[in-house]
Coordinates of C-alpha atoms and ligand atoms in Angstrom, one line a residue:
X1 CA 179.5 135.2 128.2
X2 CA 176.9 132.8 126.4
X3 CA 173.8 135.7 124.7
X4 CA 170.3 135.4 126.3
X5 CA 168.5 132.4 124.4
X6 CA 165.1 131.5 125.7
X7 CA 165.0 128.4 123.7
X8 CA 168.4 127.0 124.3
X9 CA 168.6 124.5 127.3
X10 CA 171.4 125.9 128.5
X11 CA 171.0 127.8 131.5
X12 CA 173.9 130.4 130.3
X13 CA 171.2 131.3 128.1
X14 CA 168.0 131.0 129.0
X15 CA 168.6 131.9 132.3
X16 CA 171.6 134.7 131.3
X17 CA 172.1 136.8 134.2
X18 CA 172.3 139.7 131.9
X19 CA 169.0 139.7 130.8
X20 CA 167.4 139.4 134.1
X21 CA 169.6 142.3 135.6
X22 CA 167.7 144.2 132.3
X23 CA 164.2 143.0 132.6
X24 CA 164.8 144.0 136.0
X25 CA 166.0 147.4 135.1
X26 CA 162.9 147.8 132.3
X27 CA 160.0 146.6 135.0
X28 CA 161.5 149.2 137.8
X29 CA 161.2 151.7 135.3
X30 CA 158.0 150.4 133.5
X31 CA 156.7 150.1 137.4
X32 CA 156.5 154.3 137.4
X33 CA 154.5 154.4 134.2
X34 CA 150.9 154.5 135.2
X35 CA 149.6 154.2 131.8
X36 CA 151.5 151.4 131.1
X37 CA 150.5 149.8 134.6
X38 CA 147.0 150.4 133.7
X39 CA 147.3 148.5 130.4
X40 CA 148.6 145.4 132.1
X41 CA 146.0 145.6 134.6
X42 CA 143.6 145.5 131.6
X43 CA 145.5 142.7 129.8
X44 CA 145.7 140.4 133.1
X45 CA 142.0 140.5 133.4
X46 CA 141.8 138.5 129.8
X47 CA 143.5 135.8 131.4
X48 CA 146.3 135.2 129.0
X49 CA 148.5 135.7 131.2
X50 CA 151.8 137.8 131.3
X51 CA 155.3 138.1 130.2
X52 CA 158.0 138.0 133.4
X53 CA 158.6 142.3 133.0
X54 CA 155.2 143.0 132.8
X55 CA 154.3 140.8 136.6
X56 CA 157.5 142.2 137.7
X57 CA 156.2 145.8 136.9
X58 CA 153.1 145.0 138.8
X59 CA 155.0 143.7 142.2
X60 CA 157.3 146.7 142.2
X61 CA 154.3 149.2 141.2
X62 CA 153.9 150.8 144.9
X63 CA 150.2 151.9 144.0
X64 CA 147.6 150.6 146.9
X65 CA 145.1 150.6 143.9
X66 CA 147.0 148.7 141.8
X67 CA 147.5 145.9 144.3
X68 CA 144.0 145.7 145.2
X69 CA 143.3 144.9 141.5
X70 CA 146.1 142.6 141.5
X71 CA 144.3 140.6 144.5
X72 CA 141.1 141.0 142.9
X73 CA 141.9 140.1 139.6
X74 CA 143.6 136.8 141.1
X75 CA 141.0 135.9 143.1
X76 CA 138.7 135.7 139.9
X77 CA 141.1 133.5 137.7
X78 CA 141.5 131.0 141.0
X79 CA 137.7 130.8 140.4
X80 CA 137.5 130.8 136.6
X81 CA 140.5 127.9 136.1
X82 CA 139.7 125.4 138.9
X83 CA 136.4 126.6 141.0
X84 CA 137.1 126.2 144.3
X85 CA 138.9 123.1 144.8
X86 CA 142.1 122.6 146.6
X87 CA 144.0 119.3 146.2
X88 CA 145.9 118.1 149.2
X89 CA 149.0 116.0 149.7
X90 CA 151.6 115.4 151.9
X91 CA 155.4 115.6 152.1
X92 CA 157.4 111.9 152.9
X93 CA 160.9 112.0 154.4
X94 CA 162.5 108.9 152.9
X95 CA 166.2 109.7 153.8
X96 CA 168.1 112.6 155.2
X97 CA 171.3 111.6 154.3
X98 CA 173.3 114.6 152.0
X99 CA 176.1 115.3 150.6
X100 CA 175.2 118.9 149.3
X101 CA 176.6 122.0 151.8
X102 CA 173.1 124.4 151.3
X103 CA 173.7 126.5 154.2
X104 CA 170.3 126.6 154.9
X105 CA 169.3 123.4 155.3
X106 CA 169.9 121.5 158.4
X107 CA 170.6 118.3 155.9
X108 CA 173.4 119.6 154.9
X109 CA 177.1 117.4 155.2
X110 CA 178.7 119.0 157.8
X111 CA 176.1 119.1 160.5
X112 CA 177.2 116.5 162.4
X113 CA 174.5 116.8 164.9
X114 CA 171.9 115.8 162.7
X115 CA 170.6 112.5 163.2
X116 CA 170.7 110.6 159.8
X117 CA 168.0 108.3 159.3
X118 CA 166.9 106.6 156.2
X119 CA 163.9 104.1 155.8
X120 CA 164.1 100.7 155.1
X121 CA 161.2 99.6 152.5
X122 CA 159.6 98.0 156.1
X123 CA 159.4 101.4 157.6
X124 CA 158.4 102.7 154.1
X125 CA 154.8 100.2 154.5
X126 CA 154.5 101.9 157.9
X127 CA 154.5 105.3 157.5
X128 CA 152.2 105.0 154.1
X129 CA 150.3 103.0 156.5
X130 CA 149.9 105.8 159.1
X131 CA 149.2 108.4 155.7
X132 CA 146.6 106.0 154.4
X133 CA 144.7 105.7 157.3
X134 CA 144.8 109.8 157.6
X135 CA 143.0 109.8 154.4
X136 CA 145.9 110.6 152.0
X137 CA 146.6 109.5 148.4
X138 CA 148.9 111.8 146.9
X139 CA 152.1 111.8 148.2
X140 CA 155.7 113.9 147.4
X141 CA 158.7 112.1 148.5
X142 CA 161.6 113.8 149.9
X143 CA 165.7 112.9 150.1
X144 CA 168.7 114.2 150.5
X145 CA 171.5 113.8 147.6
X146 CA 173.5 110.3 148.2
X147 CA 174.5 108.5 145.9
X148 CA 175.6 105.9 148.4
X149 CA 172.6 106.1 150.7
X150 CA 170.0 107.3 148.3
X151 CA 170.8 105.9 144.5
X152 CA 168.1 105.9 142.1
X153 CA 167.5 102.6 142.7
X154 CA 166.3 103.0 146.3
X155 CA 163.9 105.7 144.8
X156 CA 162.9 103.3 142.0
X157 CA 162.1 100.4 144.6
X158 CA 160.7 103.1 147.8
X159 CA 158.5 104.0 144.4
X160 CA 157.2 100.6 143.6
X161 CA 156.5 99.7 147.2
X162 CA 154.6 102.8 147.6
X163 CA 152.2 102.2 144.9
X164 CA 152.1 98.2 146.0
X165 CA 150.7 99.2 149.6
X166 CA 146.7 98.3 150.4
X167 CA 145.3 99.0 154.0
X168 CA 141.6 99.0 154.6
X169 CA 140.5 101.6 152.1
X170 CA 143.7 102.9 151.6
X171 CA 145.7 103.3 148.2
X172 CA 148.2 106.3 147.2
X173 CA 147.3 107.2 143.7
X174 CA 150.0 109.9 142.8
X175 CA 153.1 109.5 144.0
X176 CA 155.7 113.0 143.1
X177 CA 158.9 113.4 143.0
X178 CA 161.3 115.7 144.5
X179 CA 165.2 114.6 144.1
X180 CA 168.4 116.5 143.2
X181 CA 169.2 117.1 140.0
X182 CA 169.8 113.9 137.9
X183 CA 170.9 112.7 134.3
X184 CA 168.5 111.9 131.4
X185 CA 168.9 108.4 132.2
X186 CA 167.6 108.7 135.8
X187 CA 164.4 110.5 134.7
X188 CA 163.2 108.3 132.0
X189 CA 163.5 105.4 135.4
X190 CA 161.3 108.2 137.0
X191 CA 159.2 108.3 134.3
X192 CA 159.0 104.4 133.7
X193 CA 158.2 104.2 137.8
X194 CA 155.0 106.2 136.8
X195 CA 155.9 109.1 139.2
X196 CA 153.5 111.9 139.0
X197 CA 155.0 116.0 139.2
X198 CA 159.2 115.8 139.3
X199 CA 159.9 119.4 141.8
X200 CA 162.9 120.7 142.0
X201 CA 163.1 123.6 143.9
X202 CA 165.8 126.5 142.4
X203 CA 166.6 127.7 145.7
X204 CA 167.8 130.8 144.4
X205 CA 168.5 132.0 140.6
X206 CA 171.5 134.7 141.3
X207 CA 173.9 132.6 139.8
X208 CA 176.2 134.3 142.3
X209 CA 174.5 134.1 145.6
X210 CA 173.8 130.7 144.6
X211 CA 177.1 129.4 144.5
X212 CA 178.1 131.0 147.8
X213 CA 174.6 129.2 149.7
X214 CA 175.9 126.0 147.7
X215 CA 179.8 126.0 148.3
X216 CA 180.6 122.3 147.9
X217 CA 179.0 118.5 146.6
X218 CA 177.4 118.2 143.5
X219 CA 174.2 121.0 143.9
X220 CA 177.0 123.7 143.5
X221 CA 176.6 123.4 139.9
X222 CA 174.1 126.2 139.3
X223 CA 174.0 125.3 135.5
X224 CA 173.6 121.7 135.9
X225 CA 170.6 122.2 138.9
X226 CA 168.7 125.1 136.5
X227 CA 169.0 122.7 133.7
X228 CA 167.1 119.9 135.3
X229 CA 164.1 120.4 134.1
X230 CA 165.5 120.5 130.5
X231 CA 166.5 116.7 131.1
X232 CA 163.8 115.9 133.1
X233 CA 161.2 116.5 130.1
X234 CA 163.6 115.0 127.5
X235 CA 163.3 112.2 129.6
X236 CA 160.0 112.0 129.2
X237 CA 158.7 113.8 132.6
X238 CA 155.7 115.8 131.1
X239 CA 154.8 117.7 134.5
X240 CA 157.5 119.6 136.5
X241 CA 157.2 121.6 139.6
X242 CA 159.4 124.8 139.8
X243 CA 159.8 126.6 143.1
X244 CA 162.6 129.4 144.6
X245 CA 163.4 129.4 148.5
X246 CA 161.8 132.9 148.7
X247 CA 164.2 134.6 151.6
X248 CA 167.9 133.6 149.9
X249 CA 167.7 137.1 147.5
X250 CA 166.0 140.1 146.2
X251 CA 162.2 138.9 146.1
X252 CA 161.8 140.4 142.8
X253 CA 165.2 138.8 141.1
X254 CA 163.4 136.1 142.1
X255 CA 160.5 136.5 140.8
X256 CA 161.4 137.4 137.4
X257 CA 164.0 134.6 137.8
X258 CA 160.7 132.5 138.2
X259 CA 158.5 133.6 135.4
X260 CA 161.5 133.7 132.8
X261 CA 161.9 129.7 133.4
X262 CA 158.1 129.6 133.1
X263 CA 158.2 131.2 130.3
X264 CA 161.4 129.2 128.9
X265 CA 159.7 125.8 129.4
X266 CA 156.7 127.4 128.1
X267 CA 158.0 128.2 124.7
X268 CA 160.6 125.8 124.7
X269 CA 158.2 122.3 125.1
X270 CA 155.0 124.0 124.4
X271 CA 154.0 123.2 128.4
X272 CA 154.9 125.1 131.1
X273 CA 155.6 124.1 134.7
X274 CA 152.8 122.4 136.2
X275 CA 153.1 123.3 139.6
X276 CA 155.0 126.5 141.5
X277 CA 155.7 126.2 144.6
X278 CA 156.3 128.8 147.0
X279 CA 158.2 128.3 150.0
X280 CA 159.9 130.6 152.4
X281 CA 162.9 130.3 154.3
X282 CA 161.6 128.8 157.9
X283 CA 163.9 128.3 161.0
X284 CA 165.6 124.7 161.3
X285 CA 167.6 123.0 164.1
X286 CA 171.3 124.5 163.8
X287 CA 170.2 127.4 160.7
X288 CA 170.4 130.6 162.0
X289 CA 167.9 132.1 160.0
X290 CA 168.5 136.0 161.1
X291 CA 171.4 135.9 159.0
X292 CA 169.8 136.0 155.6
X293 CA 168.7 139.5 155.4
X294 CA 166.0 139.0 152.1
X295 CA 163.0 137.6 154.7
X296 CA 160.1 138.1 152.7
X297 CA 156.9 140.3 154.2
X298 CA 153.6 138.2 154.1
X299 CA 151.6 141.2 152.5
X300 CA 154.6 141.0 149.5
X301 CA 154.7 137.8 149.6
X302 CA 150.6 137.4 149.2
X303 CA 151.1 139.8 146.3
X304 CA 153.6 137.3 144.5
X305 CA 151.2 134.8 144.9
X306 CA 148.7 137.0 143.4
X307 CA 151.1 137.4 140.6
X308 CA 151.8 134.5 139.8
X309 CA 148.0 133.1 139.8
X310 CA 147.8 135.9 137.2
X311 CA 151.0 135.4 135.0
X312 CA 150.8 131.6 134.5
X313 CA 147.0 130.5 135.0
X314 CA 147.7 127.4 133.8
X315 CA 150.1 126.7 136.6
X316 CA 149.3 124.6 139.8
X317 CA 150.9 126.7 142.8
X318 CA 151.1 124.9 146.0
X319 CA 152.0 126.3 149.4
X320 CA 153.0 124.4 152.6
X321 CA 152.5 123.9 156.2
X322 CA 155.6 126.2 156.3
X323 CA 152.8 128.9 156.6
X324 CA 150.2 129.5 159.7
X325 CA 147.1 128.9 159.0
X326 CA 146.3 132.7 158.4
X327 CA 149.1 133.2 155.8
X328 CA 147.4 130.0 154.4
X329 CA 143.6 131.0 154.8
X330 CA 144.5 134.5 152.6
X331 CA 146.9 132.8 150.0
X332 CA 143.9 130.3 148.7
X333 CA 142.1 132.8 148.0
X334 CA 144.8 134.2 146.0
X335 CA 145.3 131.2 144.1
X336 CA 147.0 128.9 145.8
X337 CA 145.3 125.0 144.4
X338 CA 147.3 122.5 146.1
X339 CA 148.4 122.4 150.3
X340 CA 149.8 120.0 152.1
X341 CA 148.3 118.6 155.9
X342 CA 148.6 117.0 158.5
X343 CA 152.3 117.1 157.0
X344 CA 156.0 115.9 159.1
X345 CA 159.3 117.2 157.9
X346 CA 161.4 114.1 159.6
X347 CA 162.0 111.3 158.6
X348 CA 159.9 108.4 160.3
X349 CA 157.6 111.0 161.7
X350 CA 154.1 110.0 160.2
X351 CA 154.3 106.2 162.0
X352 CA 156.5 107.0 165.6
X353 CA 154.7 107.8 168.7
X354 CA 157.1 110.7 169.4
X355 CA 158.4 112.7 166.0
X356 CA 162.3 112.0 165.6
X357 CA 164.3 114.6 166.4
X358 CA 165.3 114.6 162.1
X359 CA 163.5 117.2 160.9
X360 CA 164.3 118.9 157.8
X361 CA 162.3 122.7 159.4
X362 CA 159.4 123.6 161.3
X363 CA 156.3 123.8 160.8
X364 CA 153.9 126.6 161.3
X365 CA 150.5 124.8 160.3
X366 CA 150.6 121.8 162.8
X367 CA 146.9 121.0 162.4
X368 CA 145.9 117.4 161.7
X369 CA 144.4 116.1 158.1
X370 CA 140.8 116.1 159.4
X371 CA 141.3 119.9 160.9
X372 CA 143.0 120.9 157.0
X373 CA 139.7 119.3 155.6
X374 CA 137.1 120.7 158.1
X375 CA 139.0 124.2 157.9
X376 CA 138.7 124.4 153.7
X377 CA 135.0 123.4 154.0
X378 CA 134.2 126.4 156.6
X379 CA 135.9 128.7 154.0
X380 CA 133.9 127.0 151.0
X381 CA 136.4 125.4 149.8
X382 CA 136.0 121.4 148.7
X383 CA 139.2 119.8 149.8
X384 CA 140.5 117.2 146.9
X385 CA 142.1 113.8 146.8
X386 CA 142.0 113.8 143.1
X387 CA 144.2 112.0 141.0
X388 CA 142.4 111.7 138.0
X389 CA 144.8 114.0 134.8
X390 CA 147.8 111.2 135.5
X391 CA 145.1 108.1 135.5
X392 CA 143.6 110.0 132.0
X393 CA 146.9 111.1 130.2
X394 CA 145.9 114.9 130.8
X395 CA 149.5 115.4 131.3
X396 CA 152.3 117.8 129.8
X397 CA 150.9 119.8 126.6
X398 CA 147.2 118.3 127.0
X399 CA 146.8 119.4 130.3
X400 CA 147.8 122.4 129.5
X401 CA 145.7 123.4 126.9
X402 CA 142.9 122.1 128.6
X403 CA 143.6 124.2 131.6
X404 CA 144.2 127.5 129.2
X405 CA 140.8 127.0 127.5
X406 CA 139.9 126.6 131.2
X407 CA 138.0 123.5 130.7
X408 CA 139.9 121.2 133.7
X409 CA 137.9 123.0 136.0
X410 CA 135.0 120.6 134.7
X411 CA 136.7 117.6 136.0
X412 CA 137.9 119.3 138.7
X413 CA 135.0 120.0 141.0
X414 CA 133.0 117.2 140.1
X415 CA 136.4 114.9 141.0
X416 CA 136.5 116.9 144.2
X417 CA 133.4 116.1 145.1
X418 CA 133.9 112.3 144.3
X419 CA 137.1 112.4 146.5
X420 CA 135.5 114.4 149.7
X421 CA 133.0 111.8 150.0
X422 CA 135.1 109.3 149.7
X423 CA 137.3 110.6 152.9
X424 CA 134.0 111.3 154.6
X425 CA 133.2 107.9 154.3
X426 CA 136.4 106.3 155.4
X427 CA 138.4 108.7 157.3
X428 CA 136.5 111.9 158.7
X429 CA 135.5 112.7 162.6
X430 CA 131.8 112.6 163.0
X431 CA 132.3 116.4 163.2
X432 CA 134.4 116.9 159.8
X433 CA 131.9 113.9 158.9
X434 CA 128.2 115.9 159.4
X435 CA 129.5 119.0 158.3
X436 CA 130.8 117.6 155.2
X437 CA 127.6 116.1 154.3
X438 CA 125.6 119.2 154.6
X439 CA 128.7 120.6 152.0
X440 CA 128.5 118.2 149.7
X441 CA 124.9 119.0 149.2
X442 CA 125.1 122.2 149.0
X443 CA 127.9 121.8 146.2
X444 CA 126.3 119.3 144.0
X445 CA 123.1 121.7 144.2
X446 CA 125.6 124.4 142.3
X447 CA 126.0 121.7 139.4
X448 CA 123.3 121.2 136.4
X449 CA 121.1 118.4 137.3
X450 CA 122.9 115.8 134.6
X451 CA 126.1 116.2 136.0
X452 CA 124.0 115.8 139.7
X453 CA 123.0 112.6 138.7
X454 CA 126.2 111.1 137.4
X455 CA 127.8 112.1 140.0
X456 CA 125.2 110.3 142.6
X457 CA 125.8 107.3 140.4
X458 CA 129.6 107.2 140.7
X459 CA 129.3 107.7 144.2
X460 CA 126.9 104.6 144.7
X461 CA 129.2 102.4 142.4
X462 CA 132.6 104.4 144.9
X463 CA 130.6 102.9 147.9
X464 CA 130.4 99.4 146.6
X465 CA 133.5 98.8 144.9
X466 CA 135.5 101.3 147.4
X467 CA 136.6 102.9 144.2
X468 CA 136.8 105.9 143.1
X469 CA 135.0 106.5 139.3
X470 CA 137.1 110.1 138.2
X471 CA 136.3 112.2 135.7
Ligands
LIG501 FE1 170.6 118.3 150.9 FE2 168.3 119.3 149.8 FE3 169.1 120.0 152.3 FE4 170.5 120.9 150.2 S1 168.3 121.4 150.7 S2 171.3 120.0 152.1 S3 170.3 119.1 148.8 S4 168.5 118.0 151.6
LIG502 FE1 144.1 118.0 139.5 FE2 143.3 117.0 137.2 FE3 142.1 116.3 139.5 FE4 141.8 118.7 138.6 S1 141.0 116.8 137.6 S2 142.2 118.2 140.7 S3 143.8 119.1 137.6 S4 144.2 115.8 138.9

């Protein structure tokens, strides 16, 4: 067996499953040392982060103490990195056609009950229709793995229609990724398409439990799917979005798992991943869910989130409408930046009358965009449609630094409240409207009067051009 190499882009070695069973094995133990728990809690309040044992010392540290510092501490970095923004998006279905067996995924070949379903670029102009007029501008797309029905030219050309659609005031500015693992080649079209993020979820990283939820079709190559983000960056994809399907294995495997390809891609490319996402396993038509037995409890899982607002600062972490709005409501303050609304899972769901019976799982936050927007608002949050780092080449390395001086949050808010006033002005409820108005005073008043007054100038030049002037 290949030796543990976090620089190598082989995922034999910088994933080795040797080395995770012993960081494993040294945070369990390192977990009972109270001293040494004490130091990390010191160290994570300098905001440096920390190293995959150390995190995984603090989830498996049973102290009630020590996780109330963990919250507390995260809660202050959320602040300190990106004040309170939270940038929203939402999820397109393009195609559900797959060839890949995950056997928890209702996508997958053999369910022959599944209706398949993918868009033409005429149903593509719809359904960005229906998210423009929603207010959206920042979109992930979605397929299945098909290289008959889903080639990389179909993404390529779904891509550039996308970014070629006008409606009223509507444009999407960001368009991300998420497709199966691909060659060099096919991410340098990516890149060349101008995508924004590139996610690709890990699913799970026991090599073993991997290959037995992925038993057949080209995803069953663990080495070749944790290696993706390797190729992705050396073909030229600066931001990439990491994620595990939190409910296939041992949380904390998982976690570690996590932070050690963090940390890999950290030291490897000198810029970690830009986003983490943290989904957990949800029921779906035909998936009997009650047969994994590693379902994740929300208090654990708020504590991961914690964690991982706390290891990587510098990281985006997003969280879905997989989550009530409860689960949701506690994360952000945790340190979740980035949530989808108003979101469909199917394909053809944002522009039908009745949702197509296509859906990839279910949702648990079914609350329209304008309900997301009124809801962040009421918790003091100011819900973003920012775009602005791709626009400005804060990407890869220079975002990053940028973000670990903790000097994005200056563009940040001031973005934030650019792009709130520009979906009050074109897409809010007279409720969401007047309350929004009344917030955007009051969050302009926190800003020194110079930045006040540019800001009141952009918005009068926003409300003329119907343009957004970033930061
Ligand atoms: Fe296909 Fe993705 Fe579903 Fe797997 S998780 S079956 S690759 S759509
Ligand atoms: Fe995201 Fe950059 Fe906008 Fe901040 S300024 S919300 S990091 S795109």
């Amino acid at each position: 067996m290949d030796k543990y190499d976090l620089l190598s882009d082989k995922a034999s070695c910088f994933m080795n499953p040797n080395q995770i069973d012993e960081n494993l094995e040294k945070a369990l133990k390192l977990s009972k040392d109270s001293l040494y728990i004490k130091d990390i809690i010191t160290k994570a309040y300098d905001k440096k982060g920390l190293s995959p044992i150390e995190a995984t010392a603090l989830l498996l540290n049973q102290d009630e103490n020590v996780t109330s510092s963990i919250l507390d501490i995260a809660q202050k970095l959320k602040q300190e990195f990106y004040g309170n923004r939270i940038v929203l998006f939402a999820p397109l279905y393009l195609s559900n056609y797959c060839i890949n067996s995950c056997t928890y995924c209702p996508y997958h070949i053999d369910n022959k009950t599944m209706p398949r379903k993918k868009m033409s670029q005429e149903e593509i102009i719809k359904e960005v229709i229906a998210l423009q007029d929603m207010g959206h501008k920042r979109l992930a797309l979605e397929l299945g793995e098909d290289p008959v029905h889903n080639p990389i030219e179909y993404v390529l050309e779904s891509i550039d229609t996308i970014y070629g659609i006008r409606h009223k005031s509507g444009v999407i500015r960001r368009v991300n990724v998420n497709i199966a693992a691909t060659t060099i080649e096919n991410y340098k079209k990516l890149h060349d398409a101008k995508i924004g993020t590139y996610i690709l979820f890990q699913e799970t990283y026991n090599k073993k439990n991997y290959e037995q939820l992925h038993p057949k079709g080209p995803k069953s190559d663990y080495a070749y799917h944790t290696e993706a983000m390797d190729r992705a960056i050396k073909g030229g994809l600066e931001d990439v979005g990491l994620g595990v399907l939190f409910g296939l294995h041992n949380y904390a495997y998982e976690f570690m798992g996590l932070l050690m390809h963090a940390d890999h891609l950290e030291k490897t490319y000198k810029a970690g991943p830009h986003t983490i996402s943290v989904p957990r396993l949800k029921p779906a038509s035909t998936i009997d869910i009650s047969s994994f037995k590693n379902a994740l409890p929300d208090d654990i899982f708020l504590k991961i989130i914690a964690l991982l607002r706390i290891s990587v600062p510098y990281t985006g972490l997003i969280i879905s409408t997989r989550e009530t709005s409860q689960i949701r409501t506690k994360a952000l303050e945790l340190g979740i930046s980035q949530i989808s609304g108003g979101s469909k899972t199917s394909v053809g769901g944002y522009s039908s009358k009745i949702e197509p019976d296509n859906a990839q799982f279910e949702i648990s936050d079914n609350r329209t965009l304008d309900e997301i927007v009124y809801w962040l608002m009421e918790n003091n949050h100011i819900p973003s449609f920012c775009t602005s780092c791709y626009g400005n080449n804060r990407q890869g390395v220079e975002f990053m630094d940028l973000c670990k001086s903790q000097q994005i949050a200056k563009f940040c808010t001031p973005n934030a409240i650019l792009t709130l006033k520009e979906y009050l002005d074109n897409y809010a409820s007279p409720k969401t409207k007047q309350k929004g108005e009344a917030f955007l005073k009051k969050e302009l008043a926190k800003l020194n009067i110079i930045k006040q007054k540019e800001i009141e100038n952009r918005i009068s030049i926003q409300k003329n051009t119907n343009e957004v002037k970033f930061f």
